[in-house]
């Protein structure tokens, strides 16, 4: 019995962690390329979930259409936020950009409240399969968990191929290392940053739909805590590193669920952040973060 | 001989600091021209402005008789100019091959492989290390990579900013041999150097830059024997 509950916790942790990982990818890619913390990223998730909710609920369209619609809206939203709020501040002090991002976060929450109200909506899961029953029905793996983890793996593979193999992906890596040098190669830095926001926001839409499929209470603040956790995951794994965001996200999810199950439900989040602090004391660049020393 | 690059009355500011105070110079097709001067004279500022990384306050920059003043750097590359920047600035976390691919960013994909082979032929060391990330290369190899990367865009005008900086004397010799080879192969070169001795020995013409002004210009061999230049820059 203990073993089954352990497995069940582990699977829930990996599933929650997969959502964190997908969100963390958006944080880490934007940080890597624009050297800014986009604190509005969590709220893009919430908008994505609302769009999916509206498309299925009010328009009565199938779930997959709602996901595509949500990705499209979030992509445009992300690019618009970057263009209007962050791009004019590209050479401003990083504190100004940070405050703008926090402001943008509250702006999105308030807009959502204006449109959809403050009361939670009940989000219908976009996944409708049979849960997987193992060990004679003792261990139940929900269909949401399976789809979430698989989605996370597919995204990871696609993103890795994109950044390693495609011209645009390589250009993104070049810009994240040295904007000036990238420009000297003929790379349009603004366009590259815009594409990064587009990808991050499309992933946020997917994360929002998956998150609300598992935790169905959707309200304007739905994105903020997962956003903070995913940001933590990105730092945990080493901000700027794509595999780091993945690893950090999944570890964070597992630690959170284990902490809540075995130590204390109330202290679950505190345990997560305590571990982050300890890790950063030991390895300030995060698990997979690299510090490259320049040769002279 | 026709002008490849013609800069006239160029003024550049960093905020309120007047860094370049109305300089004019030109580079003719097939030449090696060098800008020499002390640290802070404005040599790199000049190159960065010509390359489009900095915006001039006033003045004209003509490449092939077309104005490029104020055009952003990424739009200038495809017009036939490449800058190999000061401090090399190779992409340290990308492989040697990927760095070269970035150098050919503006060119059609079909031509990239051939150009990479050309670069490998000129710099066999890079071929040996094509899979390694650039951060693991030695300083000299990184300089070769930076030059190879700049050549990937097939520039008519190659601008080199302090290619010998921080390199051991034997490597400095090597880098200047390569500059000579590139020149013989028909590349026009604008060279910025603190190592005035070396720069003047390979260049056709030279300009001496002092706190944002051109104070002397002429054929390089002449400047090499000029007393004032000798005293100020050649250390004897």
Short mmCIF file of C-alpha atoms in Angstrom, two decimals:
data_model
loop_
_atom_site.label_atom_id
_atom_site.label_comp_id
_atom_site.label_asym_id
_atom_site.label_seq_id
_atom_site.Cartn_x
_atom_site.Cartn_y
_atom_site.Cartn_z
CA UNK A 1 0.00 0.00 0.00
CA UNK A 2 2.76 2.42 0.93
CA UNK A 3 4.50 1.71 -2.30
CA UNK A 4 1.37 2.39 -4.31
CA UNK A 5 0.71 5.68 -2.58
CA UNK A 6 4.36 6.60 -3.14
CA UNK A 7 4.00 5.86 -6.84
CA UNK A 8 0.77 7.77 -6.98
CA UNK A 9 2.41 10.81 -5.38
CA UNK A 10 5.37 10.53 -7.70
CA UNK A 11 3.11 10.50 -10.75
CA UNK A 12 1.09 13.46 -9.49
CA UNK A 13 4.33 15.28 -8.80
CA UNK A 14 5.68 14.61 -12.28
CA UNK A 15 2.39 15.69 -13.80
CA UNK A 16 2.25 18.95 -11.84
CA UNK A 17 5.94 19.41 -12.50
CA UNK A 18 5.36 18.99 -16.22
CA UNK A 19 2.99 21.97 -16.13
CA UNK A 20 5.61 23.98 -14.22
CA UNK A 21 8.19 22.90 -16.75
CA UNK A 22 6.14 24.09 -19.73
CA UNK A 23 5.58 27.45 -18.03
CA UNK A 24 9.22 27.64 -16.96
CA UNK A 25 10.31 27.23 -20.58
CA UNK A 26 8.60 30.52 -21.38
CA UNK A 27 10.37 32.27 -18.50
CA UNK A 28 13.74 30.84 -19.31
CA UNK A 29 13.62 31.45 -23.06
CA UNK A 30 12.56 35.06 -22.61
CA UNK A 31 15.18 35.57 -19.92
CA UNK A 32 17.85 33.95 -22.07
CA UNK A 33 17.18 36.19 -25.00
CA UNK A 34 15.84 39.48 -23.64
CA UNK A 35 17.56 39.26 -20.22
CA UNK A 36 14.31 40.16 -18.52
CA UNK A 37 11.95 38.44 -16.11
CA UNK A 38 8.54 38.47 -17.69
CA UNK A 39 6.37 38.31 -14.60
CA UNK A 40 3.25 38.65 -16.75
CA UNK A 41 3.97 35.18 -18.13
CA UNK A 42 1.85 33.49 -15.46
CA UNK A 43 -1.11 35.65 -16.38
CA UNK A 44 -0.83 34.75 -20.03
CA UNK A 45 -1.50 31.19 -18.84
CA UNK A 46 -4.69 32.35 -17.16
CA UNK A 47 -5.83 34.18 -20.31
CA UNK A 48 -5.10 31.03 -22.31
CA UNK A 49 -7.28 28.97 -20.00
CA UNK A 50 -10.12 31.50 -20.24
CA UNK A 51 -9.97 31.49 -24.04
CA UNK A 52 -10.17 27.71 -24.11
CA UNK A 53 -13.03 27.85 -21.57
CA UNK A 54 -15.00 30.35 -23.70
CA UNK A 55 -14.50 28.45 -26.95
CA UNK A 56 -15.78 25.18 -25.52
CA UNK A 57 -18.40 26.65 -23.19
CA UNK A 58 -19.94 29.48 -25.23
CA UNK A 59 -19.16 28.45 -28.78
CA UNK A 60 -19.58 24.75 -28.15
CA UNK A 61 -16.55 23.84 -30.22
CA UNK A 62 -14.41 20.76 -29.56
CA UNK A 63 -11.51 20.85 -27.11
CA UNK A 64 -8.75 20.73 -29.72
CA UNK A 65 -10.17 23.81 -31.46
CA UNK A 66 -10.20 25.61 -28.11
CA UNK A 67 -6.54 24.75 -27.55
CA UNK A 68 -5.55 26.08 -30.97
CA UNK A 69 -7.60 29.23 -30.41
CA UNK A 70 -6.02 29.69 -27.02
CA UNK A 71 -2.51 29.27 -28.45
CA UNK A 72 -3.25 31.75 -31.21
CA UNK A 73 -4.63 34.39 -28.82
CA UNK A 74 -1.76 33.95 -26.36
CA UNK A 75 0.85 34.14 -29.12
CA UNK A 76 -0.59 37.44 -30.30
CA UNK A 77 -0.97 38.64 -26.73
CA UNK A 78 2.64 37.79 -25.87
CA UNK A 79 3.98 39.54 -28.96
CA UNK A 80 1.78 42.57 -28.30
CA UNK A 81 2.92 42.83 -24.68
CA UNK A 82 6.54 42.66 -25.81
CA UNK A 83 6.05 45.22 -28.55
CA UNK A 84 4.09 47.75 -26.48
CA UNK A 85 5.45 47.36 -22.96
CA UNK A 86 8.95 45.86 -23.10
CA UNK A 87 10.49 46.86 -26.41
CA UNK A 88 10.48 50.61 -25.66
CA UNK A 89 12.44 49.78 -22.50
CA UNK A 90 15.09 47.68 -24.18
CA UNK A 91 17.91 49.97 -23.12
CA UNK A 92 16.31 51.05 -19.84
CA UNK A 93 17.62 49.83 -16.46
CA UNK A 94 16.47 46.29 -15.70
CA UNK A 95 14.53 47.47 -12.66
CA UNK A 96 12.23 49.56 -14.89
CA UNK A 97 11.54 46.51 -17.05
CA UNK A 98 10.86 44.37 -13.99
CA UNK A 99 8.35 46.87 -12.59
CA UNK A 100 6.68 47.10 -16.01
CA UNK A 101 6.35 43.32 -16.10
CA UNK A 102 4.77 43.26 -12.64
CA UNK A 103 2.42 46.04 -13.74
CA UNK A 104 1.53 44.07 -16.86
CA UNK A 105 0.76 41.06 -14.67
CA UNK A 106 -1.79 43.01 -12.61
CA UNK A 107 -3.15 44.64 -15.74
CA UNK A 108 -3.93 41.24 -17.27
CA UNK A 109 -5.52 40.02 -14.03
CA UNK A 110 -7.73 43.08 -13.87
CA UNK A 111 -8.74 42.84 -17.50
CA UNK A 112 -9.68 39.20 -16.90
CA UNK A 113 -11.71 40.22 -13.87
CA UNK A 114 -13.49 42.86 -15.91
CA UNK A 115 -14.37 40.43 -18.68
CA UNK A 116 -15.03 37.21 -16.79
CA UNK A 117 -15.66 38.36 -13.23
CA UNK A 118 -13.88 37.36 -10.05
CA UNK A 119 -15.84 34.18 -9.34
CA UNK A 120 -14.17 30.94 -10.29
CA UNK A 121 -15.38 29.22 -13.45
CA UNK A 122 -15.46 25.47 -13.53
CA UNK A 123 -13.11 24.40 -16.29
CA UNK A 124 -14.01 21.20 -18.12
CA UNK A 125 -11.04 18.97 -18.72
CA UNK A 126 -9.95 18.92 -22.34
CA UNK A 127 -8.92 15.30 -21.93
CA UNK A 128 -11.63 12.66 -22.01
CA UNK A 129 -10.02 9.26 -21.85
CA UNK A 130 -10.21 6.45 -19.36
CA UNK A 131 -7.77 6.74 -16.46
CA UNK A 132 -5.14 4.04 -16.29
CA UNK A 133 -5.70 1.55 -13.47
CA UNK A 134 -2.73 -0.49 -12.26
CA UNK A 135 -2.12 -2.98 -9.45
CA UNK A 136 -5.69 -4.22 -9.52
CA UNK A 137 -7.14 -0.71 -9.37
CA UNK A 138 -5.02 0.42 -6.43
CA UNK A 139 -2.99 2.86 -8.50
CA UNK A 140 -5.00 5.20 -10.69
CA UNK A 141 -3.19 7.39 -13.15
CA UNK A 142 -5.54 10.07 -14.43
CA UNK A 143 -5.84 10.72 -18.13
CA UNK A 144 -4.90 14.35 -17.43
CA UNK A 145 -1.63 13.25 -15.85
CA UNK A 146 -0.77 11.05 -18.83
CA UNK A 147 -1.55 13.74 -21.38
CA UNK A 148 0.28 16.43 -19.39
CA UNK A 149 3.47 14.42 -19.09
CA UNK A 150 3.39 13.34 -22.73
CA UNK A 151 2.77 16.90 -23.89
CA UNK A 152 5.69 18.07 -21.82
CA UNK A 153 7.98 15.45 -23.35
CA UNK A 154 6.87 16.32 -26.90
CA UNK A 155 7.39 20.05 -26.27
CA UNK A 156 10.83 19.39 -24.86
CA UNK A 157 11.86 17.35 -27.89
CA UNK A 158 10.46 19.87 -30.35
CA UNK A 159 12.11 22.83 -28.61
CA UNK A 160 15.45 21.08 -28.44
CA UNK A 161 15.30 20.25 -32.14
CA UNK A 162 14.21 23.81 -32.88
CA UNK A 163 17.09 25.47 -31.02
CA UNK A 164 19.72 22.97 -32.13
CA UNK A 165 18.80 22.38 -35.75
CA UNK A 166 16.89 25.28 -37.25
CA UNK A 167 18.30 28.55 -38.50
CA UNK A 168 15.87 30.58 -36.39
CA UNK A 169 16.65 28.49 -33.30
CA UNK A 170 20.38 28.98 -33.73
CA UNK A 171 19.82 32.69 -34.27
CA UNK A 172 17.96 32.76 -30.96
CA UNK A 173 20.92 31.18 -29.21
CA UNK A 174 23.25 33.67 -30.86
CA UNK A 175 21.10 36.61 -29.75
CA UNK A 176 20.91 35.25 -26.21
CA UNK A 177 24.70 35.20 -26.05
CA UNK A 178 25.60 38.49 -27.69
CA UNK A 179 23.05 40.78 -29.28
CA UNK A 180 25.63 43.03 -30.92
CA UNK A 181 27.59 40.18 -32.45
CA UNK A 182 24.33 38.57 -33.62
CA UNK A 183 23.37 41.81 -35.33
CA UNK A 184 26.74 41.87 -37.08
CA UNK A 185 25.81 38.47 -38.54
CA UNK A 186 22.70 40.00 -40.09
CA UNK A 187 20.29 38.65 -37.48
CA UNK A 188 17.31 40.90 -36.78
CA UNK A 189 17.40 41.01 -32.98
CA UNK A 190 13.95 42.57 -32.49
CA UNK A 191 12.33 39.96 -34.68
CA UNK A 192 14.12 37.18 -32.81
CA UNK A 193 12.92 38.49 -29.45
CA UNK A 194 9.40 38.74 -30.83
CA UNK A 195 9.49 35.11 -31.98
CA UNK A 196 10.72 34.07 -28.53
CA UNK A 197 7.75 35.76 -26.87
CA UNK A 198 5.46 34.12 -29.41
CA UNK A 199 6.77 30.63 -28.63
CA UNK A 200 6.77 31.20 -24.87
CA UNK A 201 3.20 32.48 -24.94
CA UNK A 202 1.94 29.63 -27.11
CA UNK A 203 3.44 27.23 -24.56
CA UNK A 204 1.77 29.24 -21.79
CA UNK A 205 -1.59 28.63 -23.46
CA UNK A 206 -0.96 24.88 -23.48
CA UNK A 207 0.14 25.01 -19.85
CA UNK A 208 -2.99 26.94 -18.89
CA UNK A 209 -5.30 24.41 -20.50
CA UNK A 210 -3.45 21.47 -18.91
CA UNK A 211 -3.29 23.13 -15.51
CA UNK A 212 -7.02 23.86 -15.46
CA UNK A 213 -7.83 20.39 -16.73
CA UNK A 214 -6.27 19.03 -13.54
CA UNK A 215 -7.18 21.89 -11.18
CA UNK A 216 -10.48 23.14 -12.63
CA UNK A 217 -11.11 26.35 -10.65
CA UNK A 218 -10.39 29.11 -13.16
CA UNK A 219 -10.21 32.71 -11.93
CA UNK A 220 -8.19 35.82 -12.74
CA UNK A 221 -5.47 34.90 -10.23
CA UNK A 222 -5.18 31.29 -11.44
CA UNK A 223 -1.91 31.97 -13.24
CA UNK A 224 -0.04 33.86 -10.55
CA UNK A 225 1.01 31.08 -8.15
CA UNK A 226 1.93 28.57 -10.91
CA UNK A 227 3.75 31.47 -12.58
CA UNK A 228 5.85 32.12 -9.48
CA UNK A 229 6.48 28.40 -9.03
CA UNK A 230 7.54 28.02 -12.65
CA UNK A 231 9.82 31.00 -12.31
CA UNK A 232 11.31 29.26 -9.28
CA UNK A 233 11.65 26.11 -11.36
CA UNK A 234 13.50 28.03 -14.06
CA UNK A 235 15.93 29.44 -11.48
CA UNK A 236 16.19 26.00 -9.86
CA UNK A 237 17.23 24.40 -13.14
CA UNK A 238 19.45 27.33 -14.15
CA UNK A 239 17.73 30.28 -15.77
CA UNK A 240 18.38 30.57 -19.49
CA UNK A 241 18.76 26.80 -19.88
CA UNK A 242 15.98 24.92 -21.66
CA UNK A 243 16.78 21.46 -20.23
CA UNK A 244 17.23 23.23 -16.88
CA UNK A 245 13.67 24.56 -17.01
CA UNK A 246 12.40 21.07 -17.74
CA UNK A 247 14.38 19.43 -14.95
CA UNK A 248 13.64 22.24 -12.50
CA UNK A 249 9.93 22.13 -13.24
CA UNK A 250 9.58 18.41 -12.76
CA UNK A 251 11.72 18.35 -9.61
CA UNK A 252 9.73 21.22 -8.17
CA UNK A 253 6.44 19.44 -8.82
CA UNK A 254 7.68 16.24 -7.23
CA UNK A 255 9.13 18.04 -4.20
CA UNK A 256 5.92 19.98 -3.75
CA UNK A 257 3.66 16.92 -3.84
CA UNK A 258 5.98 14.87 -1.61
CA UNK A 259 6.32 17.76 0.80
CA UNK A 260 2.57 18.13 1.00
CA UNK A 261 1.94 14.39 1.36
CA UNK A 262 4.66 13.35 3.75
CA UNK A 263 5.63 16.44 5.70
CA UNK A 264 2.87 18.99 5.87
CA UNK A 265 0.16 20.21 3.55
CA UNK A 266 0.50 23.73 4.85
CA UNK A 267 4.26 23.76 4.54
CA UNK A 268 4.38 22.29 1.00
CA UNK A 269 5.22 25.57 -0.69
CA UNK A 270 7.61 26.61 2.08
CA UNK A 271 9.54 23.38 1.60
CA UNK A 272 9.82 24.06 -2.12
CA UNK A 273 11.26 27.51 -1.57
CA UNK A 274 13.53 26.36 1.26
CA UNK A 275 15.07 23.80 -1.07
CA UNK A 276 15.50 26.48 -3.72
CA UNK A 277 17.35 28.71 -1.26
CA UNK A 278 19.63 25.88 -0.18
CA UNK A 279 20.36 24.91 -3.78
CA UNK A 280 21.20 28.49 -4.73
CA UNK A 281 23.57 28.77 -1.77
CA UNK A 282 25.42 25.69 -2.98
CA UNK A 283 25.14 26.29 -6.73
CA UNK A 284 24.17 29.88 -7.53
CA UNK A 285 23.70 29.20 -11.25
CA UNK A 286 21.02 26.53 -10.64
CA UNK A 287 21.26 22.85 -11.49
CA UNK A 288 22.16 23.12 -15.17
CA UNK A 289 23.09 26.79 -15.34
CA UNK A 290 26.46 27.41 -16.90
CA UNK A 291 28.92 30.08 -16.15
CA UNK A 292 31.08 30.49 -19.21
CA UNK A 293 34.45 31.98 -18.60
CA UNK A 294 35.72 34.12 -21.40
CA UNK A 295 39.20 33.40 -22.59
CA UNK A 296 41.50 36.34 -22.99
CA UNK B 1 40.59 52.99 -58.14
CA UNK B 2 37.09 53.51 -56.90
CA UNK B 3 35.84 54.19 -53.39
CA UNK B 4 34.39 51.19 -51.66
CA UNK B 5 33.82 53.08 -48.45
CA UNK B 6 33.72 56.82 -48.10
CA UNK B 7 33.19 58.47 -44.73
CA UNK B 8 32.74 62.21 -44.57
CA UNK B 9 32.62 64.57 -41.63
CA UNK B 10 31.44 61.86 -39.23
CA UNK B 11 30.36 62.89 -35.73
CA UNK B 12 29.50 60.31 -33.07
CA UNK B 13 28.41 60.92 -29.50
CA UNK B 14 28.12 58.65 -26.47
CA UNK B 15 25.43 60.55 -24.61
CA UNK B 16 27.05 63.97 -24.18
CA UNK B 17 30.57 62.76 -24.91
CA UNK B 18 31.75 63.80 -28.35
CA UNK B 19 33.69 60.67 -29.33
CA UNK B 20 34.28 61.22 -33.06
CA UNK B 21 34.74 64.82 -34.11
CA UNK B 22 34.14 65.09 -37.81
CA UNK B 23 36.49 62.59 -39.39
CA UNK B 24 36.70 61.80 -43.10
CA UNK B 25 38.42 58.84 -44.67
CA UNK B 26 38.04 56.45 -47.54
CA UNK B 27 38.88 52.89 -48.44
CA UNK B 28 39.47 52.07 -52.11
CA UNK B 29 38.77 48.71 -53.65
CA UNK B 30 41.61 46.24 -53.05
CA UNK B 31 43.35 48.27 -50.36
CA UNK B 32 44.30 47.55 -46.80
CA UNK B 33 43.69 50.73 -44.85
CA UNK B 34 44.50 51.00 -41.19
CA UNK B 35 43.32 53.33 -38.46
CA UNK B 36 45.91 53.54 -35.74
CA UNK B 37 45.86 55.43 -32.49
CA UNK B 38 46.04 55.13 -28.74
CA UNK B 39 43.44 53.57 -26.49
CA UNK B 40 40.31 55.71 -26.48
CA UNK B 41 41.18 57.58 -29.67
CA UNK B 42 37.89 56.46 -31.22
CA UNK B 43 39.04 53.66 -33.50
CA UNK B 44 36.49 51.07 -32.41
CA UNK B 45 33.77 53.71 -32.22
CA UNK B 46 34.46 54.53 -35.85
CA UNK B 47 34.23 50.89 -36.95
CA UNK B 48 31.12 50.24 -34.88
CA UNK B 49 29.44 53.28 -36.40
CA UNK B 50 30.34 52.25 -39.94
CA UNK B 51 29.03 48.74 -39.19
CA UNK B 52 25.74 50.14 -37.92
CA UNK B 53 26.02 49.21 -34.23
CA UNK B 54 26.18 52.90 -33.32
CA UNK B 55 24.24 55.75 -34.89
CA UNK B 56 26.20 58.78 -36.08
CA UNK B 57 25.01 62.23 -35.01
CA UNK B 58 25.91 63.64 -38.40
CA UNK B 59 28.06 63.00 -41.44
CA UNK B 60 27.82 60.56 -44.30
CA UNK B 61 28.91 56.97 -44.72
CA UNK B 62 28.81 55.66 -48.29
CA UNK B 63 29.30 52.02 -49.19
CA UNK B 64 29.37 51.59 -52.98
CA UNK B 65 28.09 55.18 -53.19
CA UNK B 66 24.99 54.26 -51.19
CA UNK B 67 24.37 55.85 -47.83
CA UNK B 68 24.47 53.43 -44.90
CA UNK B 69 24.61 56.02 -42.09
CA UNK B 70 22.07 55.07 -39.43
CA UNK B 71 21.11 51.79 -41.12
CA UNK B 72 21.04 49.05 -38.43
CA UNK B 73 23.89 46.54 -38.51
CA UNK B 74 21.77 43.56 -39.51
CA UNK B 75 20.65 45.35 -42.68
CA UNK B 76 24.20 46.27 -43.70
CA UNK B 77 25.73 42.79 -43.79
CA UNK B 78 24.00 41.77 -47.00
CA UNK B 79 25.33 44.90 -48.69
CA UNK B 80 28.82 43.44 -48.56
CA UNK B 81 30.41 44.56 -45.33
CA UNK B 82 31.41 42.54 -42.29
CA UNK B 83 32.94 43.59 -39.00
CA UNK B 84 35.07 41.24 -36.96
CA UNK B 85 34.55 42.97 -33.63
CA UNK B 86 36.98 43.87 -30.88
CA UNK B 87 37.39 41.09 -28.35
CA UNK B 88 36.34 38.54 -31.03
CA UNK B 89 32.85 38.06 -29.58
CA UNK B 90 32.40 34.58 -30.98
CA UNK B 91 29.34 32.72 -29.67
CA UNK B 92 31.04 30.85 -26.85
CA UNK B 93 28.28 28.31 -26.25
CA UNK B 94 27.87 27.42 -29.90
CA UNK B 95 30.06 25.06 -31.86
CA UNK B 96 32.69 26.23 -34.33
CA UNK B 97 30.48 25.11 -37.20
CA UNK B 98 27.42 26.86 -35.79
CA UNK B 99 29.41 30.07 -35.39
CA UNK B 100 30.32 29.89 -39.06
CA UNK B 101 26.70 29.19 -40.00
CA UNK B 102 25.70 32.34 -38.15
CA UNK B 103 28.30 34.22 -40.15
CA UNK B 104 26.45 33.15 -43.28
CA UNK B 105 23.04 34.02 -41.84
CA UNK B 106 22.08 36.35 -44.69
CA UNK B 107 23.14 33.96 -47.43
CA UNK B 108 21.10 31.23 -49.12
CA UNK B 109 21.29 27.90 -47.29
CA UNK B 110 22.59 26.13 -50.40
CA UNK B 111 25.81 28.16 -50.43
CA UNK B 112 26.68 27.80 -46.75
CA UNK B 113 28.38 24.39 -46.85
CA UNK B 114 30.76 25.48 -49.59
CA UNK B 115 31.69 28.67 -47.77
CA UNK B 116 32.34 26.73 -44.59
CA UNK B 117 34.73 24.50 -46.55
CA UNK B 118 36.51 27.62 -47.83
CA UNK B 119 36.94 28.86 -44.27
CA UNK B 120 38.22 25.44 -43.14
CA UNK B 121 40.75 25.53 -45.94
CA UNK B 122 42.06 28.88 -44.78
CA UNK B 123 41.93 27.89 -41.10
CA UNK B 124 42.61 24.13 -40.86
CA UNK B 125 42.55 24.41 -37.05
CA UNK B 126 38.86 25.22 -37.21
CA UNK B 127 38.13 22.12 -39.22
CA UNK B 128 39.84 19.97 -36.58
CA UNK B 129 37.62 21.53 -33.95
CA UNK B 130 34.38 22.06 -35.83
CA UNK B 131 32.26 20.25 -33.23
CA UNK B 132 33.78 21.93 -30.19
CA UNK B 133 31.99 24.84 -28.56
CA UNK B 134 33.84 28.07 -29.20
CA UNK B 135 34.32 28.69 -25.47
CA UNK B 136 36.83 25.84 -25.36
CA UNK B 137 39.07 27.29 -28.09
CA UNK B 138 42.28 29.15 -27.33
CA UNK B 139 42.43 32.90 -27.87
CA UNK B 140 44.18 32.54 -31.21
CA UNK B 141 41.69 29.96 -32.42
CA UNK B 142 38.83 32.19 -31.36
CA UNK B 143 40.32 35.03 -33.38
CA UNK B 144 40.54 32.73 -36.40
CA UNK B 145 36.94 31.73 -35.83
CA UNK B 146 35.85 35.36 -35.57
CA UNK B 147 37.62 36.14 -38.85
CA UNK B 148 36.25 33.03 -40.52
CA UNK B 149 32.78 33.92 -39.32
CA UNK B 150 33.09 37.42 -40.77
CA UNK B 151 34.25 35.95 -44.09
CA UNK B 152 31.16 33.73 -44.27
CA UNK B 153 29.06 36.66 -45.51
CA UNK B 154 31.48 37.05 -48.46
CA UNK B 155 32.14 40.69 -47.65
CA UNK B 156 33.65 43.09 -50.17
CA UNK B 157 34.87 45.11 -47.23
CA UNK B 158 36.17 43.29 -44.17
CA UNK B 159 36.66 45.40 -41.07
CA UNK B 160 38.94 43.98 -38.41
CA UNK B 161 38.94 45.51 -34.94
CA UNK B 162 42.13 44.76 -32.98
CA UNK B 163 42.66 41.25 -34.37
CA UNK B 164 45.96 40.93 -32.51
CA UNK B 165 44.66 41.97 -29.11
CA UNK B 166 45.73 39.68 -26.29
CA UNK B 167 47.54 37.21 -28.54
CA UNK B 168 51.06 35.84 -28.13
CA UNK B 169 53.61 37.31 -30.60
CA UNK B 170 53.75 34.15 -32.69
CA UNK B 171 49.97 34.21 -33.10
CA UNK B 172 50.06 37.91 -33.97
CA UNK B 173 52.41 37.04 -36.85
CA UNK B 174 50.02 34.31 -37.97
CA UNK B 175 46.99 36.58 -37.88
CA UNK B 176 48.81 39.22 -39.95
CA UNK B 177 49.92 36.58 -42.45
CA UNK B 178 46.26 35.68 -42.85
CA UNK B 179 45.34 39.34 -43.33
CA UNK B 180 47.91 39.54 -46.11
CA UNK B 181 46.54 36.37 -47.71
CA UNK B 182 42.99 37.70 -47.60
CA UNK B 183 44.19 40.89 -49.20
CA UNK B 184 45.95 39.02 -51.96
CA UNK B 185 42.77 37.06 -52.55
CA UNK B 186 41.06 40.36 -53.31
CA UNK B 187 39.36 41.32 -50.05
CA UNK B 188 39.40 45.00 -49.17
CA UNK B 189 40.32 45.46 -45.53
CA UNK B 190 39.86 48.22 -43.00
CA UNK B 191 42.07 47.40 -40.05
CA UNK B 192 42.04 48.96 -36.61
CA UNK B 193 45.07 48.22 -34.47
CA UNK B 194 46.94 49.33 -31.41
CA UNK B 195 49.88 47.38 -32.70
CA UNK B 196 50.81 50.18 -35.08
CA UNK B 197 54.06 48.57 -36.18
CA UNK B 198 52.33 45.47 -37.50
CA UNK B 199 49.39 47.37 -38.93
CA UNK B 200 51.58 49.80 -40.86
CA UNK B 201 53.74 47.00 -42.20
CA UNK B 202 50.80 45.33 -43.97
CA UNK B 203 48.70 48.38 -44.89
CA UNK B 204 48.66 50.44 -48.08
CA UNK B 205 47.46 53.61 -46.40
CA UNK B 206 46.93 54.70 -42.82
CA UNK B 207 45.09 57.27 -40.77
CA UNK B 208 46.23 58.32 -37.31
CA UNK B 209 43.36 58.97 -34.93
CA UNK B 210 43.78 61.11 -31.81
CA UNK B 211 40.88 61.84 -29.43
CA UNK B 212 38.30 61.69 -32.17
CA UNK B 213 40.23 63.56 -34.87
CA UNK B 214 42.36 62.36 -37.76
CA UNK B 215 45.69 64.05 -37.19
CA UNK B 216 47.72 62.43 -39.95
CA UNK B 217 47.18 60.35 -43.03
CA UNK B 218 49.29 58.96 -45.84
CA UNK B 219 50.84 55.86 -47.38
CA UNK B 220 51.66 53.35 -44.65
CA UNK B 221 55.40 53.04 -45.40
CA UNK B 222 55.69 56.82 -45.09
CA UNK B 223 54.02 56.87 -41.69
CA UNK B 224 56.21 54.01 -40.57
CA UNK B 225 59.17 56.37 -40.99
CA UNK B 226 57.44 59.48 -39.71
CA UNK B 227 59.16 60.81 -36.59
CA UNK B 228 56.01 61.93 -34.81
CA UNK B 229 54.32 58.58 -35.46
CA UNK B 230 57.44 56.74 -34.39
CA UNK B 231 57.57 58.63 -31.12
CA UNK B 232 53.89 58.29 -30.32
CA UNK B 233 53.01 54.80 -31.52
CA UNK B 234 56.03 52.76 -32.46
CA UNK B 235 57.84 53.01 -29.16
CA UNK B 236 61.28 54.19 -30.20
#
